[in-house]
CSV table of C-alpha atoms in Angstrom, one decimal:
chain,number,residue,atom,x,y,z
A,1,MET,CA,148.5,86.1,67.9
A,2,PRO,CA,148.7,82.4,65.1
A,3,SER,CA,146.4,79.7,66.6
A,4,PRO,CA,146.6,76.4,68.9
A,5,SER,CA,144.6,74.9,65.3
A,6,THR,CA,147.8,76.7,62.8
A,7,ALA,CA,150.6,75.5,65.0
A,8,THR,CA,149.5,72.4,65.3
A,9,ALA,CA,148.9,72.0,61.5
A,10,ALA,CA,152.7,74.2,61.3
A,11,ALA,CA,153.6,70.5,63.2
A,12,THR,CA,151.9,68.0,61.1
A,13,GLY,CA,154.0,65.9,60.1
A,14,ALA,CA,157.6,65.7,62.4
A,15,PRO,CA,158.1,62.4,63.9
A,16,LEU,CA,157.7,62.3,67.9
A,17,HIS,CA,160.2,60.8,69.4
A,18,ARG,CA,159.6,59.8,73.6
A,19,ARG,CA,162.6,60.0,75.6
A,20,PRO,CA,162.2,60.3,79.7
A,21,CYS,CA,161.7,63.2,81.2
A,22,ALA,CA,164.1,64.1,84.5
A,23,PRO,CA,165.8,66.7,86.9
A,24,LEU,CA,169.4,66.0,85.3
A,25,ARG,CA,172.6,65.8,87.9
A,26,LEU,CA,175.7,67.5,86.5
A,27,ALA,CA,179.0,67.6,88.1
A,28,PRO,CA,182.3,68.7,86.4
A,29,ALA,CA,182.6,65.1,86.1
A,30,SER,CA,180.1,64.9,83.8
A,31,CYS,CA,182.0,66.2,80.6
A,32,SER,CA,183.6,62.4,80.2
A,33,LEU,CA,179.7,60.6,80.3
A,34,PRO,CA,178.6,59.9,77.1
A,35,SER,CA,175.7,62.7,75.5
A,36,ARG,CA,173.6,60.4,75.3
A,37,ALA,CA,174.1,59.4,79.3
A,38,LEU,CA,172.8,62.9,79.8
A,39,VAL,CA,169.9,62.0,78.8
A,40,LYS,CA,169.5,58.0,79.5
A,41,PHE,CA,170.9,58.0,82.6
A,42,ALA,CA,169.0,60.8,84.8
A,43,PRO,CA,167.3,60.1,88.4
A,44,ALA,CA,163.8,59.9,89.1
A,45,PRO,CA,162.0,63.3,88.7
A,46,LEU,CA,163.2,65.0,92.3
A,47,LEU,CA,159.6,67.5,91.2
A,48,ALA,CA,157.3,64.9,91.0
A,49,HIS,CA,154.6,64.2,93.1
A,50,ARG,CA,156.3,66.3,95.9
A,51,PRO,CA,153.5,67.9,98.2
A,52,ARG,CA,152.1,71.4,98.6
A,53,PRO,CA,152.5,73.0,101.3
A,54,SER,CA,149.4,73.8,103.5
A,55,LEU,CA,148.0,77.0,104.1
A,56,ALA,CA,148.1,77.1,107.9
A,57,VAL,CA,152.5,76.4,107.1
A,58,ALA,CA,152.8,78.5,104.2
A,59,ARG,CA,155.5,82.1,105.1
A,60,ALA,CA,156.8,85.2,104.3
A,61,ALA,CA,159.4,84.9,101.6
A,62,SER,CA,162.8,84.1,103.4
A,63,PRO,CA,166.4,83.6,102.5
A,64,ASP,CA,166.9,80.6,101.8
A,65,ALA,CA,163.2,80.7,99.7
A,66,ALA,CA,166.0,82.9,98.0
A,67,THR,CA,168.3,80.6,97.3
A,68,GLY,CA,166.1,77.8,96.6
A,69,ALA,CA,166.4,76.3,99.2
A,70,ARG,CA,162.7,75.3,98.9
A,71,SER,CA,163.8,73.3,95.3
A,72,PRO,CA,164.4,70.4,95.1
A,73,THR,CA,168.3,69.0,97.2
A,74,SER,CA,171.4,69.5,94.1
A,75,GLY,CA,173.3,69.1,96.6
A,76,GLY,CA,176.1,71.8,95.5
A,77,GLN,CA,175.1,70.2,92.2
A,78,MET,CA,173.8,71.6,89.2
A,79,LEU,CA,170.3,70.4,88.5
A,80,VAL,CA,168.6,70.2,84.5
A,81,PHE,CA,164.7,69.7,84.6
A,82,VAL,CA,162.7,68.4,81.6
A,83,PRO,CA,159.7,68.8,82.5
A,84,PRO,CA,157.6,65.4,81.3
A,85,HIS,CA,154.4,68.2,79.5
A,86,PRO,CA,153.0,67.7,76.9
A,87,LEU,CA,152.0,70.8,76.0
A,88,ILE,CA,155.8,71.6,76.1
A,89,LYS,CA,156.4,68.3,74.4
A,90,HIS,CA,154.3,70.3,71.6
A,91,TRP,CA,155.8,73.4,71.0
A,92,VAL,CA,159.3,72.6,70.9
A,93,SER,CA,157.4,69.5,67.8
A,94,VAL,CA,156.6,72.9,66.7
A,95,LEU,CA,159.5,74.6,66.7
A,96,ARG,CA,161.6,71.9,64.8
A,97,ASN,CA,159.7,71.8,62.2
A,98,GLU,CA,161.2,73.3,59.3
A,99,GLN,CA,158.5,73.4,58.2
A,100,THR,CA,156.4,76.3,60.5
A,101,PRO,CA,156.5,79.7,59.4
A,102,CYS,CA,157.5,82.8,60.7
A,103,ALA,CA,154.8,84.4,63.3
A,104,VAL,CA,153.7,80.7,64.4
A,105,PHE,CA,157.2,79.8,65.4
A,106,ARG,CA,157.4,83.4,67.6
A,107,SER,CA,154.3,81.8,69.1
A,108,ALA,CA,155.6,78.4,69.6
A,109,MET,CA,158.5,80.2,71.0
A,110,ALA,CA,156.6,82.7,73.4
A,111,GLU,CA,153.9,79.8,75.0
A,112,LEU,CA,156.8,77.7,75.8
A,113,GLY,CA,158.5,79.8,76.8
A,114,ARG,CA,155.4,80.2,79.5
A,115,LEU,CA,155.4,76.7,80.4
A,116,LEU,CA,159.1,76.8,81.1
A,117,VAL,CA,159.0,79.7,83.4
A,118,TYR,CA,155.8,78.0,85.4
A,119,GLU,CA,157.9,75.1,85.2
A,120,ALA,CA,161.3,77.0,86.8
A,121,CYS,CA,158.5,78.5,89.8
A,122,ARG,CA,157.2,75.7,91.6
A,123,ASP,CA,158.1,77.1,95.5
A,124,TRP,CA,160.9,79.7,94.3
A,125,LEU,CA,158.9,83.3,94.6
A,126,PRO,CA,158.1,84.9,97.7
A,127,THR,CA,154.4,84.7,99.0
A,128,ILE,CA,152.6,87.0,101.5
A,129,THR,CA,149.2,85.7,103.5
A,130,GLY,CA,146.2,87.3,105.5
A,131,GLU,CA,142.4,86.7,105.0
A,132,ILE,CA,139.9,88.5,102.7
A,133,GLN,CA,136.3,88.5,102.3
A,134,THR,CA,134.3,86.7,99.0
A,135,PRO,CA,131.1,87.3,98.3
A,136,VAL,CA,129.9,84.6,101.0
A,137,ALA,CA,132.2,84.1,103.3
A,138,VAL,CA,136.2,85.0,105.8
A,139,SER,CA,139.2,83.1,103.4
A,140,SER,CA,142.3,82.3,104.7
A,141,VAL,CA,144.4,83.9,100.8
A,142,GLU,CA,148.3,83.4,99.8
A,143,PHE,CA,149.7,85.9,97.3
A,144,ILE,CA,153.1,85.8,95.5
A,145,ASP,CA,155.0,89.3,97.6
A,146,PRO,CA,154.8,91.8,94.9
A,147,ARG,CA,157.6,93.9,96.4
A,148,GLU,CA,160.2,91.4,95.1
A,149,ALA,CA,160.2,91.4,91.7
A,150,VAL,CA,161.3,88.4,89.7
A,151,MET,CA,164.8,89.8,87.7
A,152,VAL,CA,164.4,88.7,84.0
A,153,VAL,CA,166.8,89.1,82.1
A,154,PRO,CA,166.2,87.6,77.4
A,155,ILE,CA,169.7,87.2,76.2
A,156,LEU,CA,168.5,89.4,72.8
A,157,ARG,CA,168.0,88.2,69.8
A,158,ALA,CA,166.2,85.1,70.6
A,159,GLY,CA,165.4,85.7,73.9
A,160,LEU,CA,162.6,88.2,73.2
A,161,ALA,CA,160.3,85.2,72.0
A,162,LEU,CA,160.9,82.8,74.9
A,163,ALA,CA,160.0,85.6,77.2
A,164,GLU,CA,157.3,87.4,75.6
A,165,ASN,CA,154.9,85.7,78.1
A,166,VAL,CA,156.6,85.4,80.9
A,167,SER,CA,155.0,88.8,82.6
A,168,SER,CA,151.7,87.3,82.1
A,169,VAL,CA,153.0,84.3,84.4
A,170,LEU,CA,154.1,86.6,87.3
A,171,PRO,CA,153.4,89.4,88.6
A,172,ALA,CA,156.4,90.6,90.2
A,173,THR,CA,158.9,91.6,87.0
A,174,LYS,CA,161.7,93.4,86.1
A,175,THR,CA,163.0,93.1,82.6
A,176,TYR,CA,167.0,94.0,82.3
A,177,HIS,CA,168.3,93.1,78.5
A,178,LEU,CA,171.3,91.5,77.5
A,179,GLY,CA,172.9,91.6,73.2
A,180,LEU,CA,175.7,89.1,72.4
A,181,ARG,CA,176.6,88.1,70.2
A,182,ARG,CA,179.0,85.5,69.4
A,183,ASP,CA,181.3,85.6,66.2
A,184,GLU,CA,180.2,82.4,63.3
A,185,GLU,CA,184.4,81.6,63.4
A,186,THR,CA,185.4,81.4,67.2
A,187,LEU,CA,182.3,80.6,68.3
A,188,GLN,CA,183.2,83.8,70.7
A,189,PRO,CA,180.6,85.7,72.2
A,190,SER,CA,180.7,89.6,72.2
A,191,ILE,CA,178.3,91.8,74.6
A,192,TYR,CA,176.6,94.4,72.5
A,193,LEU,CA,174.4,95.9,74.6
A,194,ASN,CA,174.5,95.2,78.7
A,195,ASN,CA,171.0,97.2,80.5
A,196,LEU,CA,172.3,95.6,84.4
A,197,PRO,CA,171.8,97.4,87.3
A,198,ASP,CA,175.4,98.6,88.5
A,199,ASN,CA,173.8,96.7,92.0
A,200,ILE,CA,171.7,94.2,92.2
A,201,PRO,CA,169.6,94.2,95.4
A,202,GLU,CA,171.0,90.3,97.8
A,203,GLY,CA,168.5,87.7,97.6
A,204,THR,CA,167.2,88.5,94.1
A,205,ARG,CA,166.2,85.6,91.9
A,206,VAL,CA,167.0,85.9,88.2
A,207,LEU,CA,165.3,84.4,85.4
A,208,VAL,CA,168.2,84.6,82.7
A,209,ILE,CA,166.2,83.6,79.6
A,210,ASP,CA,168.1,81.9,76.2
A,211,PRO,CA,166.5,79.4,74.1
A,212,MET,CA,169.7,78.1,72.7
A,213,LEU,CA,172.4,76.4,75.1
A,214,ALA,CA,175.0,75.2,72.1
A,215,THR,CA,178.1,75.4,72.9
A,216,GLY,CA,178.0,77.7,76.4
A,217,GLY,CA,179.7,80.5,75.7
A,218,THR,CA,176.5,83.0,75.3
A,219,ILE,CA,175.0,81.8,78.8
A,220,VAL,CA,178.5,81.6,80.5
A,221,ALA,CA,179.0,85.5,79.8
A,222,ALA,CA,176.0,86.4,80.6
A,223,ILE,CA,176.3,84.7,84.0
A,224,ASP,CA,179.3,86.2,84.7
A,225,LEU,CA,177.6,89.3,84.6
A,226,LEU,CA,175.8,88.9,87.0
A,227,VAL,CA,177.6,87.0,89.5
A,228,GLU,CA,180.3,90.1,89.1
A,229,ARG,CA,176.9,91.2,90.7
A,230,GLY,CA,176.7,90.2,93.5
A,231,VAL,CA,174.1,87.3,93.0
A,232,THR,CA,175.1,84.0,93.7
A,233,SER,CA,174.6,81.0,91.1
A,234,LYS,CA,171.8,79.7,93.6
A,235,GLN,CA,169.8,82.5,92.6
A,236,ILE,CA,169.7,81.9,88.5
A,237,LYS,CA,167.1,80.0,86.8
A,238,ILE,CA,167.4,79.5,83.2
A,239,ILE,CA,165.5,78.6,80.4
A,240,SER,CA,166.2,77.1,77.6
A,241,ALA,CA,164.2,75.9,74.1
A,242,VAL,CA,166.9,73.5,73.6
A,243,ALA,CA,170.5,72.8,75.8
A,244,ALA,CA,173.1,70.5,75.2
A,245,PRO,CA,175.5,68.7,76.9
A,246,PRO,CA,178.9,71.1,75.6
A,247,ALA,CA,177.0,74.3,77.1
A,248,LEU,CA,175.3,72.0,80.5
A,249,THR,CA,179.1,70.7,81.3
A,250,LYS,CA,180.5,74.0,80.8
A,251,LEU,CA,177.7,75.9,83.5
A,252,SER,CA,178.2,72.5,86.0
A,253,ASN,CA,181.5,73.3,86.1
A,254,LYS,CA,181.7,76.9,86.7
A,255,PHE,CA,178.6,77.6,88.5
A,256,PRO,CA,176.8,74.5,91.7
A,257,GLY,CA,173.6,74.8,92.7
A,258,LEU,CA,172.4,76.6,89.2
A,259,HIS,CA,168.7,74.9,87.7
A,260,VAL,CA,168.7,74.9,84.5
A,261,TYR,CA,164.4,73.7,82.7
A,262,SER,CA,164.8,72.9,79.5
A,263,GLY,CA,162.2,71.9,76.5
A,264,MET,CA,164.3,69.4,75.4
A,265,ILE,CA,168.3,67.9,75.5
A,266,ASP,CA,169.6,67.1,72.0
A,267,SER,CA,172.3,65.4,71.8
A,268,GLU,CA,175.4,67.0,69.5
A,269,VAL,CA,176.8,70.0,68.9
A,270,ASP,CA,178.2,70.7,65.4
A,271,GLU,CA,181.4,72.5,63.7
A,272,LYS,CA,179.2,75.8,63.2
A,273,GLY,CA,178.3,75.6,67.3
A,274,TYR,CA,174.4,74.5,65.8
A,275,ILE,CA,172.4,72.1,68.3
A,276,VAL,CA,171.1,69.1,66.4
A,277,PRO,CA,168.4,67.5,65.6
A,278,GLY,CA,168.0,71.1,67.1
A,279,LEU,CA,165.8,74.0,65.6
A,280,GLY,CA,168.2,75.6,63.3
A,281,ASP,CA,169.2,79.9,64.2
A,282,ALA,CA,166.0,80.8,66.9
A,283,GLY,CA,166.7,84.5,66.0
A,284,ASP,CA,166.1,84.1,62.6
A,285,ARG,CA,163.4,81.7,62.4
A,286,SER,CA,161.9,84.2,64.9
A,287,PHE,CA,162.6,87.4,63.6
A,288,ALA,CA,162.8,86.1,59.8
A,289,THR,CA,166.5,87.2,59.5
């Protein structure tokens, strides 16, 4: 794996832009807003300065936790989070640079995925509490409950790179691959691989990993498959490298309560279905094809 110094060198010369990074509330009416308003007029961050629950009140998972009730209140609207972390901005910048070589690009995608998953799992994972003996004294502790694994659904191909480090963040996961191909002329998705189980246990937490949320056809098709199997939108969190208004508007209209975590939101999608300025074809750049 390329070193951080190599990745940083690849990004040298790429312009840096400061943008407000905040969770965005997207309602169906948002489709009438100018695309830039999705970022510019975002409310104050809902994840900032939230006190950590004390150990004394930590509890095991409940149905409320499984559906995201401990997350920021959305009021039924979809929430979009662009975490204001300098490392997230760094890796997005490396991905944007057309001079970034394939191996570095894939490494940067994996690192970005690790950070976004970390942010997405705040107050979302089931926990168990107890006591252990340290070398010095007895201590109260809190662990992630291994009995309730997070379901990870990377959308092939590019989703494999963004999901590469998920297991290093989450102690308990189950991965199910989903392959969707977009027609270059119609921009409509078609399914060529579906490893989703027929029945998904009630309350299962699901991470859908798709680097590019452009026109929205692929991600909507993926979530439709999950909903058909009994998963609600409040149980799903989407991880993406870059998102654009067309995809976010489609998701908001169809799946209220959904949470999206993205490294950046760009302003538009061109006639070929590419995000602008974006970072090109994430699958081709990850696998040198």
